[in-house]
């Protein structure tokens, strides 16, 4: 029989905050309302256009952390290859924007070659697999469905064979490395190491206009809140309980008549869709998508944010991702050579010494005080 230690969760502070009390029932909707006020009301008023654009970037990382919390925090799958799905969503959106810019440019027409293809490509015709992305409906659907399809295929092949733990983490990480290497080698069709950049418009809106940049921030903030609400609904559903049971003991779940592979596959595919959407929104917010943003190091960074904040807690994972993204933007400029080591140290400390993340720090301290009092 195998046992596992689940991350500690905070208990109610008093009897008045019991499971059936009105205060307890209002805590979650109240937290969502507060988050909506801060993201949609306070931040746009308090931050400059530059700072708001940075926050939009951080919120994209937070959207990835929502999926990580579902797959890893609840499902026990250490997903070190989320850069694959982030890249698929990002490139799907970027391809559409480049085709739209090419068609709207001087002398442009439907099917015109993007600027980088005119420099590095054959200059003859648009590749066949680019053409469907000229349709906005296809491109929007592909940003979510394409990562989910790849995750479904990979998960089906992996989970049915019982691959888990470190082996699954290494396999997913190798997939991220392979995708980044392939993109670098396809300069004529993917931009190579430079990636896709210099987007002029976003579904008819000029990206150079600060008003439109704020609109993109609002879209990202609303999508983050919706993803958190959807993940929360999964957490408290019967499926969420089953996912935790699979994480703690697959053999017991199989004995009860459920297939653990199917349970994990659903969480993995949903997390991939969330990550793909984050990548798609990252493109207009930041203005670039490249292999450097989807390889092994960024994939590990996605997981570190959730681990530091608390992978089993939806709010902890989101806040941890935002905090780590902010630290990366701040500290990597001041200490470019040391940030990678600090990032790895954060991951080791969070997983090894505080598996519940910073969100569980209060519960850990209360538990230690209780044990100290009992010994005294």
Coordinates of C-alpha atoms in Angstrom, one line a residue:
X1 CA 0.0 0.0 0.0
X2 CA 1.3 3.4 -0.9
X3 CA 0.7 6.6 1.0
X4 CA 1.2 10.2 0.1
X5 CA 1.3 13.4 2.0
X6 CA -1.0 16.0 0.6
X7 CA -0.2 19.7 1.0
X8 CA -1.7 21.2 4.2
X9 CA -4.7 23.4 3.9
X10 CA -5.8 26.1 6.1
X11 CA -8.6 25.3 8.6
X12 CA -11.3 27.7 9.6
X13 CA -10.2 30.2 12.1
X14 CA -13.2 29.7 14.4
X15 CA -16.4 27.8 14.8
X16 CA -18.3 30.6 13.2
X17 CA -16.5 29.9 10.0
X18 CA -17.6 26.3 9.8
X19 CA -18.4 24.4 6.6
X20 CA -22.1 25.3 6.6
X21 CA -21.9 28.8 7.9
X22 CA -22.9 31.8 5.7
X23 CA -19.4 33.2 6.2
X24 CA -17.8 30.1 4.8
X25 CA -20.2 30.0 1.8
X26 CA -19.5 33.6 0.9
X27 CA -15.7 33.4 1.1
X28 CA -15.2 32.0 -2.4
X29 CA -17.6 34.3 -4.3
X30 CA -16.3 37.2 -2.2
X31 CA -12.7 36.4 -3.1
X32 CA -13.6 36.3 -6.8
X33 CA -15.4 39.7 -6.5
X34 CA -12.4 41.2 -4.7
X35 CA -10.1 39.8 -7.5
X36 CA -12.3 41.3 -10.2
X37 CA -12.3 44.7 -8.5
X38 CA -8.5 44.7 -8.1
X39 CA -7.8 43.5 -11.7
X40 CA -10.6 45.3 -13.5
X41 CA -10.9 48.5 -11.4
X42 CA -7.9 49.3 -9.2
X43 CA -5.0 48.1 -11.5
X44 CA -6.1 50.1 -14.6
X45 CA -6.5 53.2 -12.5
X46 CA -3.3 52.9 -10.4
X47 CA -0.8 51.6 -13.0
X48 CA 0.7 53.3 -16.0
X49 CA 0.4 51.9 -19.5
X50 CA 3.8 50.3 -19.2
X51 CA 3.1 48.7 -15.8
X52 CA -0.3 47.5 -16.9
X53 CA 1.3 45.8 -20.0
X54 CA 3.7 44.1 -17.6
X55 CA 0.8 43.0 -15.4
X56 CA -0.9 41.6 -18.5
X57 CA 2.2 39.5 -19.2
X58 CA 2.2 38.2 -15.6
X59 CA -1.5 37.3 -15.8
X60 CA -0.7 35.1 -18.8
X61 CA 1.7 33.2 -16.6
X62 CA -1.0 33.0 -13.9
X63 CA -3.4 31.4 -16.5
X64 CA -0.8 28.7 -17.1
X65 CA -0.6 28.3 -13.3
X66 CA -4.3 27.5 -13.1
X67 CA -3.8 24.5 -15.4
X68 CA -0.7 23.5 -13.5
X69 CA -2.7 23.6 -10.2
X70 CA -5.3 21.3 -11.8
X71 CA -2.8 18.8 -13.4
X72 CA -0.1 18.8 -10.7
X73 CA -1.7 20.1 -7.5
X74 CA -4.8 18.0 -7.8
X75 CA -3.7 15.3 -10.2
X76 CA -0.1 14.7 -9.1
X77 CA 1.3 15.0 -12.6
X78 CA 4.5 17.1 -12.6
X79 CA 3.9 18.9 -16.0
X80 CA 7.3 20.1 -17.0
X81 CA 6.4 20.5 -20.6
X82 CA 3.7 23.1 -20.6
X83 CA 5.8 25.2 -22.9
X84 CA 4.6 22.9 -25.7
X85 CA 1.0 23.9 -25.3
X86 CA 1.9 27.6 -24.6
X87 CA 3.8 27.6 -27.8
X88 CA 1.1 25.9 -29.9
X89 CA -1.5 28.5 -28.7
X90 CA 0.9 31.4 -29.1
X91 CA 2.1 30.4 -32.6
X92 CA -1.5 29.7 -33.8
X93 CA -2.5 33.3 -32.7
X94 CA 0.8 34.8 -34.1
X95 CA 0.3 33.1 -37.5
X96 CA -3.1 34.6 -37.9
X97 CA -1.9 38.1 -36.9
X98 CA 1.0 37.9 -39.4
X99 CA -1.3 36.8 -42.2
X100 CA -3.7 39.6 -41.4
X101 CA -0.9 42.1 -41.4
X102 CA 0.4 40.8 -44.7
X103 CA -3.1 41.0 -46.3
X104 CA -3.6 44.6 -45.0
X105 CA -0.1 45.9 -45.9
X106 CA 0.8 47.8 -49.0
X107 CA 0.0 45.8 -52.1
X108 CA -1.2 43.0 -49.8
X109 CA -4.0 40.5 -50.6
X110 CA -5.4 37.3 -49.1
X111 CA -2.7 34.7 -49.1
X112 CA 0.2 37.3 -49.2
X113 CA 3.4 36.2 -47.6
X114 CA 4.4 37.5 -44.1
X115 CA 7.4 39.8 -44.1
X116 CA 9.8 37.2 -42.6
X117 CA 8.9 34.7 -45.3
X118 CA 9.8 37.2 -48.0
X119 CA 13.3 37.5 -46.4
X120 CA 14.0 33.9 -45.4
X121 CA 11.5 31.8 -47.3
X122 CA 11.3 30.7 -50.9
X123 CA 9.1 33.6 -51.7
X124 CA 6.9 31.5 -53.9
X125 CA 3.7 30.5 -52.0
X126 CA 2.3 30.4 -48.5
X127 CA 2.9 26.9 -46.9
X128 CA -0.3 24.8 -46.9
X129 CA -0.4 24.5 -43.2
X130 CA -0.4 28.3 -42.8
X131 CA -3.4 28.9 -45.0
X132 CA -6.2 27.8 -42.5
X133 CA -4.9 30.3 -39.9
X134 CA -6.0 33.2 -42.1
X135 CA -9.6 32.4 -40.9
X136 CA -10.1 34.1 -37.5
X137 CA -12.5 31.5 -36.3
X138 CA -10.1 28.7 -37.2
X139 CA -7.2 30.5 -35.5
X140 CA -9.1 31.2 -32.3
X141 CA -10.3 27.6 -32.1
X142 CA -6.8 26.3 -32.8
X143 CA -5.3 28.3 -29.9
X144 CA -7.2 26.0 -27.5
X145 CA -8.2 22.9 -29.4
X146 CA -4.7 22.2 -31.0
X147 CA -2.9 22.1 -27.6
X148 CA -5.8 19.9 -26.2
X149 CA -5.5 17.5 -29.2
X150 CA -1.7 17.2 -28.8
X151 CA -2.2 16.6 -25.0
X152 CA -4.9 14.0 -25.6
X153 CA -2.7 12.1 -28.0
X154 CA 0.4 12.3 -25.7
X155 CA -1.7 11.5 -22.6
X156 CA -3.4 8.6 -24.2
X157 CA -0.1 7.0 -25.1
X158 CA 1.6 7.8 -21.8
X159 CA -1.1 7.2 -19.2
X160 CA -2.3 3.9 -20.6
X161 CA 1.2 2.5 -20.1
X162 CA 1.3 3.6 -16.5
X163 CA 4.0 6.2 -17.0
X164 CA 4.0 8.6 -14.0
X165 CA 6.3 10.4 -11.6
X166 CA 9.7 11.4 -12.7
X167 CA 9.4 9.5 -15.9
X168 CA 6.3 11.5 -17.0
X169 CA 8.0 14.8 -16.0
X170 CA 11.1 14.0 -18.1
X171 CA 9.1 12.9 -21.0
X172 CA 7.0 16.1 -21.0
X173 CA 10.1 18.1 -20.7
X174 CA 11.8 16.4 -23.6
X175 CA 8.8 17.2 -25.7
X176 CA 9.2 20.9 -24.9
X177 CA 12.9 20.7 -25.9
X178 CA 12.1 18.9 -29.1
X179 CA 9.5 21.5 -30.2
X180 CA 11.8 24.4 -29.5
X181 CA 14.6 22.7 -31.5
X182 CA 12.2 22.1 -34.4
X183 CA 11.0 25.7 -34.4
X184 CA 14.6 27.0 -34.5
X185 CA 15.4 24.8 -37.5
X186 CA 12.3 26.0 -39.5
X187 CA 13.4 29.6 -40.1
X188 CA 11.7 29.9 -43.4
X189 CA 8.2 29.0 -42.0
X190 CA 8.4 29.8 -38.3
X191 CA 10.9 32.6 -38.0
X192 CA 13.6 30.4 -36.4
X193 CA 15.2 31.8 -33.3
X194 CA 13.6 35.2 -33.9
X195 CA 10.1 33.7 -33.8
X196 CA 7.1 35.7 -34.9
X197 CA 7.0 39.4 -33.9
X198 CA 6.2 42.9 -35.1
X199 CA 2.4 42.5 -35.1
X200 CA 0.5 45.5 -36.3
X201 CA -3.1 44.7 -35.5
X202 CA -5.3 42.4 -33.4
X203 CA -8.6 41.5 -35.0
X204 CA -8.9 45.0 -36.6
X205 CA -7.5 47.0 -33.6
X206 CA -4.2 48.8 -33.9
X207 CA -1.7 47.4 -31.3
X208 CA 0.2 50.6 -31.2
X209 CA -2.8 52.4 -29.7
X210 CA -2.5 52.5 -25.8
X211 CA -6.3 52.2 -25.6
X212 CA -6.2 48.9 -27.5
X213 CA -3.4 47.7 -25.3
X214 CA -5.6 48.3 -22.3
X215 CA -8.4 46.4 -24.0
X216 CA -6.1 43.4 -24.3
X217 CA -5.3 43.7 -20.6
X218 CA -9.0 43.6 -19.8
X219 CA -9.5 40.5 -22.0
X220 CA -6.6 38.7 -20.3
X221 CA -7.9 39.6 -16.8
X222 CA -11.4 38.4 -17.6
X223 CA -10.1 35.2 -19.1
X224 CA -8.0 34.6 -16.0
X225 CA -11.0 35.0 -13.7
X226 CA -13.1 32.7 -15.9
X227 CA -10.4 30.0 -15.9
X228 CA -10.1 30.3 -12.1
X229 CA -13.9 29.9 -11.8
X230 CA -13.9 26.9 -14.1
X231 CA -11.0 25.3 -12.2
X232 CA -12.7 25.9 -8.9
X233 CA -15.8 24.2 -10.2
X234 CA -13.7 21.2 -11.2
X235 CA -12.0 21.2 -7.8
X236 CA -15.2 20.9 -5.8
X237 CA -16.9 18.5 -8.2
X238 CA -17.1 14.8 -7.9
X239 CA -14.5 14.6 -10.7
X240 CA -12.2 16.8 -8.6
X241 CA -12.5 14.4 -5.6
X242 CA -11.7 11.5 -7.9
X243 CA -8.7 13.2 -9.3
X244 CA -7.3 13.7 -5.8
X245 CA -8.0 10.1 -5.1
X246 CA -6.0 9.1 -8.2
X247 CA -3.2 11.3 -7.1
X248 CA -3.1 9.7 -3.6
X249 CA -3.6 6.0 -4.6
X250 CA -4.2 4.9 -8.1
X251 CA -4.6 1.2 -7.1
X252 CA -7.5 2.0 -4.8
X253 CA -9.2 4.0 -7.5
X254 CA -8.7 1.1 -9.9
X255 CA -10.1 -1.3 -7.4
X256 CA -13.3 0.9 -7.1
X257 CA -13.9 0.4 -10.9
X258 CA -12.4 3.7 -12.3
X259 CA -9.6 3.9 -14.9
X260 CA -7.0 6.3 -13.4
X261 CA -5.6 6.9 -16.9
X262 CA -8.8 8.4 -18.1
X263 CA -9.1 10.6 -15.0
X264 CA -5.6 12.0 -15.4
X265 CA -6.1 12.4 -19.1
X266 CA -9.0 14.8 -18.6
X267 CA -7.0 17.0 -16.2
X268 CA -4.0 17.0 -18.5
X269 CA -6.1 17.9 -21.6
X270 CA -8.0 20.7 -19.8
X271 CA -4.7 22.1 -18.4
X272 CA -3.2 22.1 -21.9
X273 CA -6.2 24.1 -23.2
X274 CA -5.8 26.7 -20.5
X275 CA -2.1 27.0 -21.3
X276 CA -2.8 27.3 -25.0
X277 CA -5.2 30.2 -24.3
X278 CA -2.6 31.9 -22.2
X279 CA 0.0 31.6 -25.0
X280 CA -2.5 33.0 -27.5
X281 CA -3.2 36.1 -25.3
X282 CA 0.5 36.5 -24.6
X283 CA 1.2 37.3 -28.2
X284 CA -0.8 40.5 -28.5
X285 CA 0.1 41.5 -25.0
X286 CA 3.9 41.2 -25.4
X287 CA 4.2 41.3 -29.2
X288 CA 6.4 38.2 -29.7
X289 CA 6.4 34.4 -29.6
X290 CA 9.7 32.5 -30.0
X291 CA 11.3 29.2 -29.2
X292 CA 13.0 30.9 -26.2
X293 CA 9.6 31.3 -24.6
X294 CA 8.5 27.7 -24.9
X295 CA 11.5 25.5 -24.2
X296 CA 12.7 23.7 -21.2
X297 CA 13.6 26.7 -19.0
X298 CA 10.2 28.5 -19.5
X299 CA 8.3 25.2 -18.9
X300 CA 10.1 24.8 -15.6
X301 CA 9.3 28.5 -14.8
X302 CA 5.6 27.8 -15.2
X303 CA 5.8 25.1 -12.6
X304 CA 8.0 27.0 -10.2
X305 CA 5.4 29.8 -9.8
X306 CA 2.7 27.3 -8.9
X307 CA 5.0 25.5 -6.5
X308 CA 6.1 28.6 -4.7
X309 CA 2.6 29.9 -4.2
X310 CA 1.0 26.5 -3.5
X311 CA 0.2 24.1 -6.2
X312 CA -2.8 22.5 -4.5
X313 CA -4.4 26.0 -3.9
X314 CA -5.8 27.8 -6.9
X315 CA -5.2 31.2 -5.4
X316 CA -1.8 30.2 -4.2
X317 CA -0.7 29.0 -7.6
X318 CA -2.0 32.2 -9.3
X319 CA -0.3 34.6 -6.8
X320 CA 2.9 32.5 -6.9
X321 CA 3.0 32.7 -10.7
X322 CA 2.5 36.5 -10.6
X323 CA 5.2 36.9 -7.9
X324 CA 7.8 34.7 -9.7
X325 CA 7.1 36.4 -13.0
X326 CA 7.6 39.8 -11.3
X327 CA 10.8 38.6 -9.7
X328 CA 12.1 37.3 -13.0
X329 CA 11.5 40.7 -14.7
X330 CA 13.1 42.5 -11.8
X331 CA 15.9 40.3 -10.7
X332 CA 17.0 38.9 -14.1
X333 CA 17.9 42.5 -15.2
X334 CA 19.8 43.2 -12.0
X335 CA 21.4 39.7 -11.7
X336 CA 21.3 38.1 -15.2
X337 CA 23.7 35.4 -14.3
X338 CA 22.2 34.4 -10.9
X339 CA 18.5 34.4 -11.7
X340 CA 18.5 30.9 -13.2
X341 CA 20.1 29.5 -10.1
X342 CA 17.8 31.4 -7.8
X343 CA 14.8 30.0 -9.8
X344 CA 16.1 26.5 -9.3
X345 CA 16.6 27.1 -5.6
X346 CA 13.0 28.3 -5.2
X347 CA 11.7 25.1 -6.8
X348 CA 13.9 22.9 -4.6
X349 CA 12.9 24.8 -1.4
X350 CA 9.2 24.8 -2.3
X351 CA 9.0 21.1 -3.2
X352 CA 11.4 19.8 -0.5
X353 CA 10.6 22.0 2.5
X354 CA 7.2 23.6 1.9
X355 CA 5.2 21.3 -0.4
X356 CA 2.0 23.3 0.2
X357 CA 3.7 26.5 -0.9
X358 CA 3.5 29.9 0.8
X359 CA -0.2 29.6 1.1
X360 CA 0.2 26.8 3.6
X361 CA 2.8 28.6 5.7
X362 CA 0.3 29.8 8.3
X363 CA -1.1 26.3 8.8
X364 CA 2.4 24.9 9.1
X365 CA 3.3 27.4 11.8
X366 CA 0.1 26.8 13.7
X367 CA 0.8 23.1 13.6
X368 CA 4.3 23.5 15.0
X369 CA 3.0 25.8 17.8
X370 CA 0.4 23.2 18.7
X371 CA 3.0 20.4 18.8
X372 CA 5.3 22.6 20.9
X373 CA 2.4 23.3 23.3
X374 CA 1.6 19.6 23.7
X375 CA 5.2 18.8 24.5
X376 CA 5.4 21.5 27.1

